[in-house]
Amino acid sequence: PVDDSHNNDCAYNVGNLWWVDYVAGSLTWSDHRPVKPVIVAVFDDGAFIDHEDLRNQLWTNEAEAHGKPGADDDGNGYVDDIHGWDFVDNSPDVAPKGECRTRLSHGTMMASLVAAERNNGTGIAAPGSDGARLMILRIVGCNRGVNDDANPERLTRALDYATRMGAQILSFSSHWYATTPQLDEAFAEIADRTDAPHPAIVVASVPNKGEPQAGYPAAYTFRCIIRAIPIGNDDMISPGTTVAPPGINL
C-alpha cells in the first residue's frame, strides 16, 4: 500500500514509486502550497518544460517572463532566461538537443523525480511536488562531441547563475573528473563557506556503473555536499555503485 491513497498519479498508485514513500516524500505534500517554494536547479542535459508533469512546476524569472522579448530585462547578462539557461549553446531554450530529442532525456527524468506535479491524473509524483520549483540548466549535450562534455568553465558560469538567481538546492546527476581551481573555488564558495553571499546545498549523485572513482561534485568534501547513493527496493546499495567519500551520504 502507498502512504497517500488520495493521490491520483498513475505510477504512484500502483506502487511503482516505492522510493517516494521510502524517503517519506509524501509527508511533504499539502493542500496548502508554500508561499515561497524551494528553488532547485537541475544541472543536466536540459528538460522538456512542456512535459505534463513539469510545465506547472518551473521556477520563473518574472522580470523576463513579463519583460520585452530579446532584452535582458533584469540585467543579469542572460536574455529571455525565463526558466533557466542552456550553457552548452548559450541560449534560453533549455530543451534537450540532438540525440536527446528522440530518446529519454536524463534531465527531464531527473527534474520529474525532484518535483513532478502530483494529482494531475497522470505520470508520477515526487517529494518536491508541492514545495519545490525547477530551474533548468543545460550543462551537457547528447551528441558525444567535445562540446557536449561537462566543461569546467561552463559549469562555473552555471553555478554562478543558479545561486545569483536564488537556487537553494543544486542537483547534479552527472559527474566529471576534470576540474579547475576556478570551479573548485566556486563549489567551495557555495557549499563550504559559512559567510557565503549565496549559499546552497549541493546534491550529487554517486556513479553506479562500476566507475573506480566518485567524480565531481560527489568527490568534494565540503560540508554542504549531500551524496545520493542509489539503492534498490530491497534496501540494498545498487551493484556497481562507487564507494563514496566520507560525509553526508544518503
XYZ file of C-alpha atoms in Angstrom, residues 38-44 46-47 49 57-61 76 81-85 87 94 107 111 114-115 132-138 158-171:
48
model
C 12.393 25.987 -2.614
C 14.176 26.609 -5.915
C 16.011 23.517 -7.148
C 18.459 23.978 -10.021
C 18.754 20.837 -12.145
C 22.151 20.627 -13.874
C 21.784 18.120 -16.701
C 18.100 20.125 -20.278
C 14.438 19.266 -19.824
C 9.498 22.088 -19.963
C 6.468 23.094 -11.695
C 9.019 25.502 -13.115
C 10.877 28.352 -11.498
C 10.080 31.524 -13.409
C 12.213 34.607 -13.783
C 21.833 39.564 -15.288
C 16.110 33.354 -19.340
C 12.572 32.604 -18.196
C 13.054 29.104 -16.746
C 16.844 28.746 -16.768
C 19.613 28.712 -19.354
C 25.024 26.817 -21.128
C 16.551 24.731 -22.113
C 17.425 15.875 -17.387
C 13.576 17.067 -12.932
C 12.539 16.157 -7.922
C 9.231 17.933 -8.421
C 9.868 22.899 -4.971
C 10.173 24.684 -8.298
C 12.639 23.730 -11.013
C 15.330 25.890 -12.571
C 16.573 24.069 -15.684
C 20.261 24.435 -16.543
C 21.601 22.589 -19.569
C 26.155 27.810 -14.421
C 26.903 27.723 -10.682
C 27.167 31.493 -10.588
C 23.886 31.868 -12.457
C 21.990 29.400 -10.275
C 22.989 30.935 -6.969
C 22.618 34.550 -8.118
C 19.114 33.763 -9.318
C 18.104 32.250 -5.998
C 18.543 28.475 -6.259
C 18.824 26.912 -2.800
C 19.449 23.323 -3.871
C 21.752 22.383 -6.756
C 21.052 18.924 -8.175
